[in-house]
Amino acid sequence: MKKIPKAGSTAARLSLLVLSLLSGGAGMNGAYAQSITGGLYGSVPVGASANRVTVTNEQTGFKRELPLDGQGRYKTSGLNPGLYTVTLRQGEQVVAVRQVSVKPNSDTAVLAVTAENQGGPDALATVTVAGNSAQTMVLPIDVNTPELSSHYSRELINSLPLISGNAESIARLRSNVRYDQNTTGLVQLGGASPAENRYYLNEFDTTNDRTLLGANRLPREAIQETEVMAGSFGASWTNATGGIMAQTVRQGSNKFEAGYAMYYTPATSDTLMPAEKDIHNGQGDYYRYTSNNRSEASTTNYLWASGALVKDKLFAFVLLGDRLPSRSYTFSQNRESIASSQSKNLLLNLTWNINDDHTLNLTGSRTWSSTSTDTYRLLKDYTTQVGAFSSSSYAPVTERMLIANYHGNLTPNLELRLMGGFLGQLNDRAHGAEDIPYVDAYNSQTQKTSNIGIQDRTVNFRPDDYWRRGYKGDLSWSLDNHKIVFGAEYYQHFLGQDWHTPQAGWYTYYDRPNTVQLPNGEQVSGKYVGYYFNREFGRMVSINKAAYLEDYWKIGHGVMLYGGLRFDKFVNKDALERPLFSFPTTSPRLGLSWDVHGDSSLKVGANLGRYSLSMPSNFSFGVAESHLEQRKWYRYSGIDPNTQLPLGLAQIGSTYTAPGHDGTPPASDQVATTNLKAPYQNELQLYVQKAFNRHWVGQVDFGYAELKRVINSTCYGQGIGKYANAHGYPDYPSDYECFELNPGEDVTVTRDFRGDGKPVSLTIPAAEFGLPKPKHKYIHLTFDASHSRSAGEPWYLNLSYTWTRSFGNDNGFLNLENRNAGYIGQTGIYDFPETTRGASGNLTNDIRHAFTASSAYYFPNGLRTSGILSMHSGEPVSCFGLNPDVNSLSYNWGSWGHYCDASTNPVGVKTAGTSGRLPFFWQFDMGVGYDMTIGAHNKLSLDLSIQNLFNRRGITDRYNTYSADVNADNTIVPDVNWGIPSQYQTPRRASLVLRYNYR
């Protein structure tokens, strides 16, 4: 067998770094979901006589003796991230020494070299993997879990041209992650909508449960590691039909370090920060007016320090951030808005190594941010000629967060993890004048509405308060070939909010050339004015409780079976904090991990499971808020020249109060079916990971997800009345309130069907009610190849290609086809049976081909270059239009369908996702950096990152509404914007980062 050179040679270090990626013992220590700690495993070299294994960390003073099992294997967990030394001894004689980089939420394989390879116990006493290489390398294959995830260190992310550096931009480094530019600005994982992902920070779920869009975040400089899972995770993680993005906070050590970082974004300019382009419709009018928008340069400063408060025991990392005030100038048709924003933040992370078996981590942060906005009228439409002052607003936001983590090895086979956390956000979104109405006018020819009054706010917000607290704990018991995990978690969320139109109301002037029908039943034409008032308020509480059981079972050499069972109970309350919904759900999970060669060089994995998701606070708010919505219509004789208020009003018909919106929260059986169940989907994942020579790791993974049940709203109360009339209740009138249901399933409702004041339960078969089942099938096949950085090959490269097929009638929690990121569970796609016609087709994430490449090269003189190339085939386009029947249910409710086929008269149905595709997309981002060492303790780094280097302005969306109205004779009024480009690729953006480290 080939001899390994002596440890002192360069060849030895390079060879052993390669082997560290390829080899390791077959330990039983599975990965821990959501953990801020990690582990390692290995085995005594074959032929060696070592009987003692010691793990130490020079930076923290950590030391732990590890027992060996009957096969010479060792394992440990609960290690704070960092560089650890593993020493194998026979008595007091050192057999071998290994250095490994332990990452959070992962187990690292320790290099195993046989005695024969060593040339005897004295030929090779020390084997070292360089710490600086380990920090940016791709992790060795973790065979102790069936989960498939991607890990990214702070050092690697800082080397790539990622201007934001948030979890979403990191997730997009793989081609199977879809960027939702047109609706949310977030990412789609596992084919689900962006509202179905979960975010974690130091094990605490920080997902924004008011909308499920995004999360409460910490500054980029505070984050050490990021892990991304695109689905198919174990029972101890959570319940989510999308993916997971988990991050951990930087920690201190015995070594004192301090630093400064400056993030600088240039002002709007033709070179580094070009302005957005204007968009015009087919008549030459503005659809979007942005060419004169501009921003000043912005600067964010960070000061940080880390070190030991008590050597070997108590460590701290502290961060102070200050974003200096900067202004942006935004123009609309007749207004200029000048917004000035700034923020400050403070973070402290404490790590207490109670002893070598118990550790406690405490993270606390506060953020203060604010935006002040002054608005001015323009002297002429679509100019920069600023006139009189119009209004001002001030919107401060205060955020606080506190997270505690404990990990303890109670015995060699019994481990305990505990987590508790709290976050809160007090948000004042500004409050304008209440005694001045908002007044605008609608032009029937251009189909545009313009503000003509003094008031420029359509909505006034009172300060809203959002907070959440959560607790989690689990106990792991290692027994022979099993590792059994028992766990439970509890989260409570609160949202209090109130918004409304100005108390003086909202008036809109109309001049209709044709006769139209109003919601109150009156038909009008010519000049008239509409009045609108809306108020929505409440205090919403929701609770998520869960318990789970997992078994990691080693059934043979290198084969591990995983079985998990998770029980969740999602509870939502109404605006008065009364019980509203309760959704119990059970989710089984199965997994397989096969270490084919027994050396962590080839892994075959599989996962099969059921996944559900809780409903956010704005779901409860949308269906059970206190909501008052009224409309009136008037003929008028004149207009006040100052306020533009109509004079001489004569009301047309009766006041219209929207069904269910009279200001009183409705009862739960009036807003939903009584058999409402939690949404869920099934997922399958198959993959192979292979480590090759020279630091290459290849991966192929196949994923299949099928949506089985959703919660959404319908306004088809006529379906209840029709069935009731034919089944014993002939006098029951049709309902007119919208309500929640599981589309495509039997509808059980409670109503006063007999008219005697006594509620009766009635079940309507799904086939009779007429709504289709939700359908969303997502298939992907992804190929990845990654090269890790080493001393001999100082470059990083990841290549990722994905083929995708996504089709059905439902994206999940959001209506992405209609660009609707509004209330979850009220997307409107199931409003009536007629609006679901043609809805089953290609979904927005049906991107057949996608490719992403990211790279970084490190020159010996400190220069660094990096790049990210992203490209994908075009997204399918759907068309939305009104049913060409003024007497139809959907038209009277203002609901939209797929009535876009102009080849028929009246207009027919055009299947979703078949109205063409957007053009092929590509973008190249580039980064240049330089690292300079000054003396023994000082390091200076400078990075310039440029996204969309070539300033490509490809079309990324088209306006997809076909009809603007329906005339009284059922002819369509075409929308003048139909088919125009409505969104372009974000122009070139640049960022400069200066970092100084004292070490």
PDB file of C-alpha atoms in Angstrom, residues 441 463 570 749 956 982:
ATOM      1  CA  ALA A 441     -60.354  60.607  -9.771  1.00  0.00           C
ATOM      2  CA  PRO A 463     -48.690  51.409  16.310  1.00  0.00           C
ATOM      3  CA  PHE A 570     -51.897  24.806  15.823  1.00  0.00           C
ATOM      4  CA  VAL A 749     -71.280  24.048   7.975  1.00  0.00           C
ATOM      5  CA  THR A 956     -38.636  39.538 -15.399  1.00  0.00           C
ATOM      6  CA  SER A 982     -44.080  45.192 -15.771  1.00  0.00           C
TER       7      SER A 982
END
